[in-house]
Coordinates of N, CA and C and ligand atoms in Angstrom, one line a residue:
M1 N -14.4 17.5 1.5 CA -14.1 17.0 0.2 C -12.5 17.2 0.0
I2 N -11.9 16.1 -0.4 CA -10.4 16.2 -0.5 C -10.1 16.7 -2.0
N3 N -9.3 17.7 -2.1 CA -9.0 18.3 -3.4 C -7.6 17.7 -3.9
H4 N -7.7 17.0 -5.0 CA -6.4 16.3 -5.4 C -5.7 17.2 -6.4
G5 N -4.4 16.9 -6.5 CA -3.5 17.7 -7.4 C -3.6 17.2 -8.8
E6 N -2.5 17.5 -9.6 CA -2.6 17.3 -11.0 C -2.1 15.9 -11.4
H7 N -1.2 15.3 -10.6 CA -0.7 14.0 -11.0 C -1.8 13.0 -10.9
A8 N -1.8 12.0 -11.8 CA -2.8 10.9 -11.7 C -2.6 10.2 -10.4
C9 N -1.3 10.1 -10.0 CA -1.0 9.3 -8.8 C 0.4 9.8 -8.3
D10 N 0.4 10.3 -7.1 CA 1.6 10.7 -6.5 C 2.3 9.6 -5.7
L11 N 1.4 8.8 -5.1 CA 1.9 7.6 -4.3 C 1.1 6.4 -4.6
L12 N 1.7 5.3 -5.0 CA 1.0 4.1 -5.2 C 1.4 3.1 -4.1
V13 N 0.5 2.5 -3.4 CA 0.7 1.6 -2.3 C 0.3 0.2 -2.8
I14 N 1.3 -0.7 -2.9 CA 1.0 -2.1 -3.5 C 1.1 -3.1 -2.3
S15 N 0.1 -3.8 -2.1 CA 0.0 -4.8 -1.0 C -0.6 -6.1 -1.4
P16 N -0.3 -7.2 -0.7 CA -0.9 -8.5 -1.0 C -2.4 -8.5 -0.7
H17 N -2.8 -7.9 0.4 CA -4.2 -8.1 0.9 C -4.8 -6.8 1.2
T18 N -6.1 -6.8 1.2 CA -6.8 -5.5 1.4 C -6.5 -4.7 2.6
D19 N -6.2 -5.3 3.7 CA -6.0 -4.4 4.9 C -4.5 -4.0 5.1
D20 N -3.6 -4.5 4.3 CA -2.2 -4.3 4.5 C -1.8 -2.8 4.3
A21 N -2.4 -2.1 3.3 CA -2.1 -0.7 3.1 C -2.5 0.1 4.4
E22 N -3.6 -0.2 5.0 CA -4.1 0.5 6.2 C -3.1 0.2 7.4
I23 N -2.7 -1.1 7.5 CA -1.9 -1.4 8.7 C -0.5 -0.7 8.5
G24 N 0.0 -0.7 7.4 CA 1.4 -0.2 7.2 C 1.4 1.3 7.0
L25 N 0.4 1.9 6.4 CA 0.6 3.3 5.9 C -0.7 4.1 6.0
G26 N -1.7 3.6 6.7 CA -3.0 4.3 6.8 C -2.8 5.8 7.2
G27 N -2.0 6.1 8.1 CA -1.8 7.5 8.6 C -1.2 8.4 7.5
T28 N -0.2 7.8 6.8 CA 0.5 8.6 5.7 C -0.4 8.8 4.5
I29 N -1.2 7.8 4.2 CA -2.1 7.9 3.1 C -3.1 9.1 3.3
R30 N -3.7 9.1 4.5 CA -4.6 10.2 4.9 C -3.9 11.5 4.9
L31 N -2.7 11.5 5.5 CA -1.9 12.8 5.6 C -1.7 13.4 4.2
L32 N -1.3 12.6 3.3 CA -0.9 13.1 1.9 C -2.2 13.4 1.2
S33 N -3.2 12.6 1.4 CA -4.5 12.9 0.7 C -5.1 14.3 1.1
E34 N -5.0 14.6 2.4 CA -5.5 15.9 3.0 C -4.7 17.0 2.3
Q35 N -3.5 16.8 1.9 CA -2.7 17.9 1.2 C -2.9 17.9 -0.3
G36 N -3.9 17.1 -0.8 CA -4.1 17.2 -2.2 C -3.3 16.2 -3.0
R37 N -2.6 15.3 -2.4 CA -1.8 14.3 -3.1 C -2.8 13.2 -3.5
R38 N -2.5 12.6 -4.7 CA -3.4 11.5 -5.2 C -2.7 10.2 -4.8
V39 N -3.3 9.5 -3.9 CA -2.8 8.2 -3.5 C -3.7 7.0 -3.9
W40 N -3.1 6.0 -4.6 CA -3.8 4.8 -5.0 C -3.3 3.6 -4.2
A41 N -4.2 2.7 -3.9 CA -3.8 1.4 -3.3 C -4.2 0.3 -4.3
V42 N -3.2 -0.6 -4.5 CA -3.5 -1.7 -5.4 C -3.2 -3.0 -4.5
D43 N -4.3 -3.8 -4.4 CA -4.2 -5.0 -3.6 C -4.0 -6.1 -4.6
L44 N -3.0 -7.0 -4.4 CA -2.7 -8.0 -5.4 C -3.6 -9.2 -5.4
T45 N -4.2 -9.5 -4.3 CA -5.1 -10.7 -4.2 C -6.5 -10.3 -3.7
R46 N -7.4 -11.2 -3.8 CA -8.7 -11.0 -3.3 C -8.8 -11.5 -1.8
G47 N -7.7 -12.1 -1.3 CA -7.7 -12.5 0.1 C -8.5 -13.7 0.4
E48 N -8.6 -14.6 -0.6 CA -9.5 -15.7 -0.5 C -9.0 -16.8 0.5
L49 N -7.8 -16.7 1.0 CA -7.3 -17.6 2.0 C -7.5 -17.1 3.4
G50 N -8.0 -15.9 3.5 CA -8.3 -15.3 4.9 C -9.0 -16.3 5.8
T51 N -8.7 -16.3 7.0 CA -9.4 -17.2 8.0 C -10.8 -16.7 8.2
N52 N -11.1 -15.4 8.2 CA -12.4 -14.9 8.4 C -12.9 -14.1 7.2
A53 N -14.1 -14.2 6.8 CA -14.8 -13.4 5.8 C -14.5 -13.8 4.4
T54 N -15.4 -13.6 3.5 CA -15.2 -13.9 2.1 C -14.5 -12.7 1.4
P55 N -14.0 -12.9 0.2 CA -13.4 -11.8 -0.5 C -14.3 -10.6 -0.8
A56 N -15.6 -11.0 -1.0 CA -16.6 -9.9 -1.3 C -16.8 -9.1 0.0
E57 N -16.9 -9.7 1.2 CA -17.0 -8.9 2.4 C -15.8 -8.0 2.6
R58 N -14.6 -8.6 2.4 CA -13.4 -7.8 2.6 C -13.3 -6.7 1.6
W59 N -13.8 -6.8 0.4 CA -13.7 -5.7 -0.6 C -14.7 -4.6 -0.2
I60 N -15.8 -4.9 0.4 CA -16.7 -3.9 0.9 C -16.0 -3.1 2.0
E61 N -15.4 -3.8 2.9 CA -14.6 -3.2 4.0 C -13.5 -2.3 3.5
A62 N -12.9 -2.8 2.4 CA -11.8 -2.0 1.8 C -12.3 -0.7 1.2
G63 N -13.5 -0.7 0.7 CA -14.1 0.5 0.1 C -14.4 1.5 1.2
K64 N -14.8 1.1 2.4 CA -15.1 2.0 3.5 C -13.8 2.6 4.0
A65 N -12.8 1.7 4.1 CA -11.4 2.2 4.6 C -10.8 3.2 3.6
S66 N -11.0 2.9 2.3 CA -10.5 3.8 1.2 C -11.0 5.2 1.3
K67 N -12.3 5.3 1.7 CA -13.0 6.6 1.9 C -12.4 7.3 3.1
V68 N -12.2 6.6 4.2 CA -11.6 7.2 5.4 C -10.2 7.8 5.0
M69 N -9.5 7.0 4.3 CA -8.1 7.5 4.0 C -8.0 8.5 2.9
G70 N -9.1 8.7 2.2 CA -9.1 9.7 1.1 C -8.4 9.3 -0.2
L71 N -8.4 8.0 -0.4 CA -7.7 7.5 -1.6 C -8.3 8.0 -2.9
A72 N -7.5 8.3 -3.9 CA -7.9 8.7 -5.2 C -8.5 7.5 -6.0
G73 N -8.0 6.4 -5.7 CA -8.4 5.2 -6.4 C -7.9 3.9 -5.7
R74 N -8.6 2.8 -6.0 CA -8.1 1.5 -5.5 C -8.5 0.4 -6.5
A75 N -7.6 -0.5 -6.6 CA -7.8 -1.7 -7.5 C -7.5 -2.9 -6.8
Q76 N -8.2 -4.0 -7.1 CA -7.8 -5.3 -6.6 C -7.5 -6.2 -7.8
L77 N -6.3 -6.8 -7.8 CA -6.0 -7.8 -8.8 C -6.4 -9.1 -8.3
E78 N -6.2 -10.1 -9.1 CA -6.7 -11.5 -8.7 C -5.6 -12.5 -8.7
F79 N -4.4 -12.1 -8.2 CA -3.3 -13.1 -8.0 C -3.8 -14.1 -7.0
P80 N -3.3 -15.4 -7.1 CA -3.8 -16.3 -6.1 C -3.2 -16.0 -4.7
D81 N -4.1 -15.9 -3.8 CA -3.7 -15.6 -2.4 C -2.8 -16.7 -1.9
G82 N -1.7 -16.3 -1.3 CA -0.8 -17.3 -0.7 C 0.3 -17.7 -1.8
F83 N 0.1 -17.3 -3.0 CA 1.0 -17.7 -4.1 C 1.5 -16.5 -4.9
I84 N 1.7 -15.4 -4.3 CA 2.4 -14.3 -5.0 C 3.8 -14.8 -5.4
D85 N 4.2 -14.6 -6.6 CA 5.4 -15.1 -7.1 C 6.2 -14.1 -7.9
S86 N 7.3 -13.6 -7.5 CA 8.0 -12.6 -8.2 C 8.7 -13.1 -9.5
T87 N 8.7 -14.4 -9.7 CA 9.2 -14.9 -10.9 C 8.1 -15.2 -11.9
D88 N 6.9 -15.0 -11.6 CA 5.8 -15.3 -12.5 C 5.6 -14.1 -13.5
R89 N 5.8 -14.4 -14.8 CA 5.7 -13.4 -15.8 C 4.4 -12.7 -15.8
E90 N 3.3 -13.4 -15.7 CA 2.0 -12.8 -15.7 C 1.8 -11.8 -14.6
Q91 N 2.3 -12.2 -13.4 CA 2.1 -11.3 -12.2 C 3.0 -10.1 -12.3
V92 N 4.2 -10.3 -12.8 CA 5.1 -9.1 -12.9 C 4.5 -8.2 -14.0
G93 N 4.0 -8.8 -15.1 CA 3.5 -8.0 -16.2 C 2.2 -7.2 -15.7
Q94 N 1.4 -7.8 -14.9 CA 0.2 -7.1 -14.4 C 0.6 -5.9 -13.6
V95 N 1.6 -6.1 -12.7 CA 2.0 -4.9 -11.9 C 2.7 -3.9 -12.7
A96 N 3.5 -4.3 -13.7 CA 4.1 -3.3 -14.6 C 3.0 -2.5 -15.4
T97 N 2.0 -3.2 -15.8 CA 0.9 -2.5 -16.5 C 0.2 -1.5 -15.6
V98 N 0.0 -1.9 -14.3 CA -0.6 -0.9 -13.3 C 0.3 0.3 -13.2
I99 N 1.6 0.1 -13.1 CA 2.5 1.2 -13.0 C 2.4 2.1 -14.2
R100 N 2.4 1.6 -15.4 CA 2.3 2.4 -16.6 C 0.9 3.1 -16.6
R101 N -0.1 2.5 -16.1 CA -1.4 3.2 -16.1 C -1.4 4.4 -15.1
L102 N -0.9 4.1 -13.9 CA -1.0 5.1 -12.8 C 0.1 6.1 -12.8
Q103 N 1.3 5.7 -13.4 CA 2.4 6.6 -13.5 C 2.7 7.3 -12.1
P104 N 2.9 6.5 -11.1 CA 3.2 7.0 -9.8 C 4.5 7.7 -9.6
R105 N 4.6 8.7 -8.8 CA 5.9 9.3 -8.5 C 6.7 8.4 -7.6
W106 N 6.0 7.9 -6.5 CA 6.6 7.0 -5.5 C 5.7 5.8 -5.4
I107 N 6.4 4.7 -5.1 CA 5.7 3.4 -4.8 C 6.1 3.0 -3.4
V108 N 5.2 2.5 -2.6 CA 5.5 1.9 -1.3 C 4.9 0.5 -1.3
T109 N 5.6 -0.5 -1.0 CA 5.0 -1.8 -0.8 C 4.7 -2.0 0.7
A110 N 3.5 -2.5 0.9 CA 3.1 -2.7 2.3 C 2.5 -4.1 2.4
P111 N 2.6 -4.8 3.6 CA 3.3 -4.2 4.8 C 4.8 -4.7 4.7
D112 N 5.4 -4.7 5.9 CA 6.8 -5.1 5.9 C 6.9 -6.6 5.6
P113 N 8.1 -7.0 5.0 CA 8.2 -8.4 4.5 C 8.5 -9.4 5.6
V114 N 7.6 -9.6 6.5 CA 7.8 -10.6 7.5 C 6.7 -11.7 7.5
R115 N 6.9 -12.8 8.0 CA 6.0 -13.9 8.3 C 5.3 -14.5 7.1
H116 N 4.3 -13.7 6.5 CA 3.5 -14.3 5.4 C 4.3 -14.3 4.1
P117 N 4.4 -15.5 3.5 CA 5.1 -15.6 2.2 C 4.8 -14.5 1.2
D118 N 3.5 -14.1 1.1 CA 3.1 -13.1 0.2 C 3.8 -11.8 0.5
H119 N 3.9 -11.5 1.8 CA 4.6 -10.3 2.2 C 6.1 -10.3 1.9
Q120 N 6.7 -11.4 1.9 CA 8.1 -11.6 1.6 C 8.3 -11.4 0.1
E121 N 7.3 -11.9 -0.7 CA 7.5 -11.9 -2.2 C 7.2 -10.6 -2.8
T122 N 6.2 -9.8 -2.2 CA 5.7 -8.6 -2.9 C 6.8 -7.6 -3.2
P123 N 7.7 -7.2 -2.3 CA 8.8 -6.2 -2.6 C 9.6 -6.6 -3.9
Q124 N 9.9 -8.0 -4.0 CA 10.7 -8.4 -5.1 C 9.9 -8.3 -6.4
L125 N 8.6 -8.7 -6.3 CA 7.7 -8.6 -7.4 C 7.6 -7.1 -7.9
V126 N 7.5 -6.2 -7.0 CA 7.3 -4.8 -7.4 C 8.6 -4.3 -8.0
A127 N 9.8 -4.7 -7.4 CA 11.0 -4.3 -8.0 C 11.2 -4.7 -9.4
R128 N 10.8 -5.9 -9.7 CA 10.8 -6.4 -11.1 C 9.9 -5.6 -12.0
A129 N 8.7 -5.3 -11.5 CA 7.7 -4.6 -12.3 C 8.1 -3.2 -12.5
V130 N 8.8 -2.5 -11.5 CA 9.3 -1.1 -11.7 C 10.3 -1.1 -12.8
F131 N 11.2 -2.1 -12.9 CA 12.2 -2.2 -13.9 C 11.6 -2.4 -15.3
L132 N 10.6 -3.4 -15.3 CA 10.0 -3.7 -16.6 C 9.2 -2.5 -17.2
S133 N 8.6 -1.7 -16.3 CA 7.7 -0.6 -16.7 C 8.5 0.5 -17.4
R134 N 9.9 0.5 -17.2 CA 10.7 1.5 -17.9 C 11.2 1.0 -19.3
L135 N 11.0 -0.2 -19.6 CA 11.6 -0.7 -20.9 C 10.7 -0.5 -22.1
A136 N 11.1 0.3 -23.0 CA 10.2 0.6 -24.2 C 9.9 -0.7 -24.9
A137 N 10.7 -1.7 -24.9 CA 10.5 -2.9 -25.7 C 9.4 -3.7 -25.1
W138 N 9.1 -3.5 -23.8 CA 8.0 -4.3 -23.2 C 6.7 -3.7 -23.4
E139 N 5.7 -4.5 -23.9 CA 4.4 -4.0 -24.3 C 3.4 -4.0 -23.1
T140 N 2.7 -2.9 -22.9 CA 1.8 -2.8 -21.8 C 0.5 -3.7 -22.1
G141 N 0.1 -4.5 -21.1 CA -1.1 -5.3 -21.3 C -2.4 -4.5 -20.9
A142 N -3.4 -5.2 -20.7 CA -4.7 -4.5 -20.1 C -4.7 -4.9 -18.7
P143 N -5.1 -3.9 -17.8 CA -5.2 -4.2 -16.4 C -6.4 -5.1 -16.1
D144 N -6.1 -6.2 -15.3 CA -7.2 -7.1 -14.9 C -7.7 -6.6 -13.5
G145 N -8.7 -7.4 -13.0 CA -9.1 -7.1 -11.7 C -10.2 -6.0 -11.6
K146 N -10.6 -5.6 -10.4 CA -11.7 -4.6 -10.3 C -11.2 -3.3 -9.6
L147 N -12.0 -2.3 -10.0 CA -11.7 -1.0 -9.4 C -12.7 -0.6 -8.4
W148 N -12.3 0.1 -7.3 CA -13.2 0.6 -6.3 C -14.1 1.6 -6.9
A149 N -15.4 1.5 -6.7 CA -16.4 2.3 -7.4 C -16.3 3.8 -6.9
G150 N -15.8 4.0 -5.7 CA -15.7 5.4 -5.1 C -14.4 6.1 -5.6
G151 N -13.6 5.5 -6.5 CA -12.4 6.1 -6.9 C -12.3 6.4 -8.4
D152 N -11.2 6.8 -8.9 CA -11.0 7.1 -10.3 C -10.9 5.9 -11.2
P153 N -11.2 6.1 -12.5 CA -11.0 4.9 -13.4 C -9.4 4.9 -13.7
W154 N -9.1 3.8 -14.4 CA -7.6 3.7 -14.9 C -7.3 4.9 -15.8
P155 N -6.2 5.6 -15.6 CA -5.8 6.5 -16.6 C -5.2 5.8 -17.8
D156 N -5.1 6.5 -19.0 CA -4.4 5.8 -20.1 C -3.0 5.5 -19.8
P157 N -2.4 4.5 -20.3 CA -1.1 4.1 -20.0 C 0.0 5.0 -20.6
A158 N 1.1 5.1 -19.9 CA 2.3 5.8 -20.5 C 3.0 4.8 -21.3
E159 N 3.8 5.2 -22.3 CA 4.5 4.3 -23.1 C 5.5 3.5 -22.3
R160 N 6.2 4.3 -21.4 CA 7.1 3.7 -20.4 C 7.1 4.6 -19.2
W161 N 7.5 4.1 -18.1 CA 7.4 4.9 -16.9 C 8.6 4.8 -15.9
E162 N 9.1 5.9 -15.5 CA 10.2 5.9 -14.6 C 9.7 6.3 -13.2
T163 N 9.7 5.4 -12.3 CA 9.2 5.7 -10.9 C 10.4 6.4 -10.2
E164 N 10.1 7.5 -9.4 CA 11.1 8.3 -8.8 C 11.8 7.5 -7.6
A165 N 10.9 6.9 -6.8 CA 11.5 6.2 -5.6 C 10.6 5.1 -5.2
V166 N 11.2 4.0 -4.7 CA 10.4 2.8 -4.2 C 10.8 2.5 -2.8
F167 N 9.8 2.3 -1.9 CA 10.1 2.1 -0.5 C 9.2 0.9 -0.1
S168 N 9.6 0.3 1.1 CA 8.7 -0.6 1.7 C 8.4 -0.2 3.1
V169 N 7.3 -0.6 3.7 CA 7.0 -0.3 5.1 C 8.1 -0.9 6.0
C170 N 8.6 -0.1 6.9 CA 9.8 -0.6 7.7 C 9.4 -1.5 8.8
P171 N 10.0 -2.7 8.9 CA 9.7 -3.6 9.9 C 10.2 -3.2 11.3
D172 N 9.6 -3.8 12.3 CA 10.1 -3.5 13.7 C 11.6 -3.8 13.7
G173 N 12.4 -2.9 14.3 CA 13.8 -3.2 14.4 C 14.6 -2.7 13.2
G174 N 13.9 -2.3 12.1 CA 14.6 -1.9 10.9 C 15.1 -0.4 11.1
A175 N 15.7 0.1 10.0 CA 16.2 1.5 10.0 C 15.5 2.3 9.0
P176 N 14.4 3.0 9.4 CA 13.6 3.7 8.3 C 14.5 4.8 7.7
K177 N 14.3 5.0 6.4 CA 15.0 6.1 5.6 C 14.2 7.4 5.7
I178 N 12.9 7.2 5.9 CA 11.9 8.3 6.0 C 10.9 8.0 7.0
I179 N 10.6 9.0 7.8 CA 9.5 8.8 8.8 C 8.4 9.9 8.5
F180 N 7.2 9.5 8.3 CA 6.1 10.5 8.2 C 5.5 10.7 9.5
D181 N 5.3 12.0 9.9 CA 4.7 12.3 11.2 C 3.2 12.2 11.0
I182 N 2.6 11.2 11.6 CA 1.1 10.9 11.4 C 0.3 11.3 12.6
S183 N 0.9 12.1 13.5 CA 0.2 12.5 14.7 C -1.2 13.0 14.4
S184 N -1.3 13.8 13.4 CA -2.6 14.4 13.0 C -3.6 13.4 12.4
T185 N -3.1 12.3 11.9 CA -4.0 11.4 11.2 C -4.0 10.0 11.9
W186 N -3.5 9.9 13.1 CA -3.5 8.7 13.8 C -4.9 8.2 14.1
Q187 N -5.8 9.1 14.4 CA -7.2 8.8 14.7 C -7.8 8.2 13.4
A188 N -7.5 8.8 12.3 CA -8.1 8.4 11.0 C -7.6 7.0 10.6
K189 N -6.3 6.7 11.0 CA -5.7 5.4 10.7 C -6.5 4.4 11.5
Q190 N -6.8 4.7 12.7 CA -7.6 3.7 13.5 C -9.0 3.5 13.0
E191 N -9.6 4.6 12.5 CA -10.9 4.5 11.9 C -10.9 3.6 10.6
A192 N -9.8 3.8 9.8 CA -9.7 3.0 8.6 C -9.5 1.5 9.0
L193 N -8.7 1.2 10.0 CA -8.5 -0.2 10.5 C -9.9 -0.8 11.0
A194 N -10.6 0.1 11.7 CA -11.9 -0.4 12.3 C -12.9 -0.8 11.2
C195 N -12.7 -0.3 10.0 CA -13.6 -0.7 8.9 C -13.5 -2.2 8.6
Y196 N -12.3 -2.8 8.9 CA -12.1 -4.2 8.7 C -12.6 -5.0 9.9
A197 N -13.8 -4.9 10.3 CA -14.3 -5.6 11.5 C -14.1 -7.1 11.3
S198 N -14.3 -7.6 10.1 CA -14.2 -9.1 9.9 C -12.8 -9.6 10.2
Q199 N -11.8 -8.7 10.1 CA -10.4 -9.1 10.3 C -9.9 -8.8 11.7
F200 N -10.3 -7.6 12.3 CA -9.6 -7.2 13.5 C -10.5 -7.3 14.7
A201 N -11.8 -7.5 14.6 CA -12.7 -7.6 15.7 C -13.0 -9.1 16.0
R202 N -12.9 -9.5 17.2 CA -13.2 -10.9 17.5 C -14.7 -11.1 17.8
Q203 N -15.4 -11.1 16.7 CA -16.9 -11.1 16.8 C -17.4 -12.5 16.9
E204 N -18.6 -12.6 17.3 CA -19.4 -13.9 17.4 C -19.3 -14.6 16.0
G205 N -19.0 -15.8 16.0 CA -19.0 -16.6 14.7 C -17.7 -16.5 13.9
R206 N -16.7 -15.6 14.4 CA -15.4 -15.5 13.7 C -14.4 -16.4 14.4
R207 N -13.5 -16.9 13.6 CA -12.4 -17.7 14.2 C -11.4 -16.8 14.9
P208 N -10.8 -17.3 16.0 CA -9.7 -16.4 16.6 C -8.4 -16.5 15.7
T209 N -7.9 -15.4 15.5 CA -6.6 -15.3 14.7 C -5.6 -14.3 15.5
W210 N -4.4 -14.3 15.0 CA -3.5 -13.4 15.7 C -3.8 -11.9 15.4
I211 N -4.5 -11.6 14.3 CA -4.9 -10.2 14.1 C -6.2 -9.8 14.7
N212 N -7.0 -10.7 15.1 CA -8.2 -10.2 15.9 C -8.0 -10.4 17.4
D213 N -6.8 -10.6 17.8 CA -6.4 -10.6 19.2 C -6.1 -9.1 19.4
G214 N -6.5 -8.5 20.6 CA -6.3 -7.1 20.9 C -4.8 -6.8 20.8
A215 N -3.9 -7.7 21.0 CA -2.5 -7.5 21.1 C -2.0 -7.0 19.7
F216 N -2.7 -7.3 18.7 CA -2.2 -6.9 17.3 C -2.3 -5.3 17.2
M217 N -3.5 -4.8 17.6 CA -3.6 -3.3 17.6 C -2.6 -2.6 18.5
E218 N -2.3 -3.3 19.6 CA -1.3 -2.7 20.5 C 0.1 -2.7 19.8
K219 N 0.3 -3.7 19.0 CA 1.6 -3.8 18.3 C 1.7 -2.6 17.2
I220 N 0.5 -2.4 16.6 CA 0.5 -1.3 15.6 C 0.8 0.1 16.3
E221 N 0.1 0.2 17.4 CA 0.3 1.5 18.2 C 1.8 1.6 18.7
R222 N 2.3 0.5 19.2 CA 3.7 0.6 19.7 C 4.7 1.0 18.6
R223 N 4.5 0.4 17.4 CA 5.3 0.7 16.3 C 5.2 2.2 15.9
A224 N 4.0 2.7 15.9 CA 3.7 4.1 15.5 C 4.4 5.0 16.5
R225 N 4.3 4.6 17.8 CA 5.0 5.5 18.8 C 6.5 5.4 18.7
T226 N 7.0 4.2 18.3 CA 8.5 4.1 18.2 C 9.0 5.0 17.1
W227 N 8.4 4.9 15.9 CA 8.8 5.7 14.8 C 8.6 7.2 15.1
G228 N 7.5 7.5 15.7 CA 7.1 8.9 16.1 C 8.2 9.4 17.0
R229 N 8.6 8.7 18.0 CA 9.6 9.1 19.0 C 10.9 9.5 18.3
R230 N 11.3 8.6 17.3 CA 12.5 8.9 16.5 C 12.5 10.2 15.8
A231 N 11.2 10.6 15.4 CA 11.1 11.8 14.6 C 10.7 13.0 15.5
G232 N 10.6 12.8 16.8 CA 10.2 13.9 17.7 C 8.7 14.2 17.5
A233 N 7.9 13.2 17.1 CA 6.5 13.3 16.9 C 5.8 12.3 17.8
K234 N 4.5 12.4 17.9 CA 3.8 11.5 18.8 C 3.6 10.1 18.1
F235 N 3.2 10.1 16.8 CA 3.1 8.9 16.1 C 3.8 9.1 14.7
G236 N 4.3 7.9 14.2 CA 5.0 8.0 12.9 C 4.8 6.7 12.2
E237 N 5.0 6.7 10.8 CA 5.1 5.6 10.0 C 6.5 5.6 9.3
G238 N 7.2 4.5 9.3 CA 8.6 4.5 8.8 C 8.6 3.7 7.5
L239 N 9.5 4.3 6.6 CA 9.7 3.6 5.3 C 11.2 3.2 5.1
C240 N 11.4 2.0 4.6 CA 12.8 1.6 4.2 C 12.9 1.7 2.7
S241 N 14.1 1.9 2.2 CA 14.3 2.0 0.8 C 14.4 0.6 0.1
L242 N 13.7 0.4 -1.0 CA 14.0 -0.8 -1.8 C 15.1 -0.4 -2.8
A243 N 15.0 0.8 -3.3 CA 16.1 1.3 -4.2 C 16.4 2.7 -3.8
S244 N 17.6 3.1 -3.9 CA 17.9 4.5 -3.4 C 17.3 5.5 -4.4
P245 N 16.7 6.6 -3.8 CA 16.1 7.6 -4.7 C 17.3 8.3 -5.5
V246 N 17.2 8.5 -6.8 CA 18.2 9.1 -7.6 C 17.8 10.6 -7.8
L247 N 18.7 11.5 -7.4 CA 18.4 12.9 -7.5 C 19.3 13.6 -8.4
T248 N 18.9 14.7 -9.0 CA 19.8 15.6 -9.8 C 19.8 17.0 -9.1
D249 N 19.1 17.1 -8.0 CA 19.1 18.4 -7.4 C 18.5 18.2 -6.0
I250 N 18.7 19.2 -5.1 CA 18.0 19.1 -3.8 C 16.6 19.3 -4.0
P251 N 15.7 18.5 -3.4 CA 14.2 18.6 -3.6 C 13.8 20.1 -3.3
T252 N 12.9 20.6 -4.1 CA 12.3 22.0 -3.9 C 11.6 22.1 -2.5
E253 N 10.9 21.1 -2.2 CA 10.1 21.1 -0.9 C 11.1 20.8 0.2
R254 N 10.9 21.5 1.3 CA 11.7 21.2 2.5 C 11.4 19.7 2.9
W255 N 12.5 19.0 3.3 CA 12.5 17.6 3.4 C 12.5 17.1 4.9
V256 N 13.1 17.9 5.8 CA 13.0 17.7 7.2 C 12.8 19.0 7.9
Ligands
ZN1 ZN1 -1.3 -9.2 4.2

């Protein structure tokens, strides 16, 4: 049983689709959860444009993966898959509401902003929402979407919320600002990914995609080894900064 700390949410991972948090940050989520940190995942869409599986099937898989990673909570919003839009007031407002509810210390957007338009749009959407969530004049709405039954309910909202730091999962060839050593949780990350059989396993009756080609898992491993090597560890997950952390003191915890 994972023992969580006092914060409602230490780290909030915001992604377009249910498997993105696991791909980008599965090892870190498990690592932090094991140390009592409360990590939430918020998936912006139901993934209805996925080539394989229905949103309901994918949500069941997400529940299994959430358990493997030790998430404190998970929510799925209902933004239109393929049409995440950082200029859409409703979408920005929904994410700002989630931030005021969860009051995260850190936010990471996953995965890296390449290829899929939703992946490119999400970091900008989150940056707007982080800004909006600090403004006292902006009124919090009610969070839409559904909560994972195995996790916590929504906490009461803060009147306004100042997020300490915002990062995105670092793309290949990028320059990570932070690397988490996930050598001890690499196995768990693979287990979490394996929960998404409809997405990553080329089973009978499933259409071939680039993510159910074995080369995709090799790519994930190659990246983990690359960031790990930079940190003197076997496996790593790298984060880039969306906004520079603002400090008034050297962090109490040792940082490297
Ligand atoms: Zn995705």
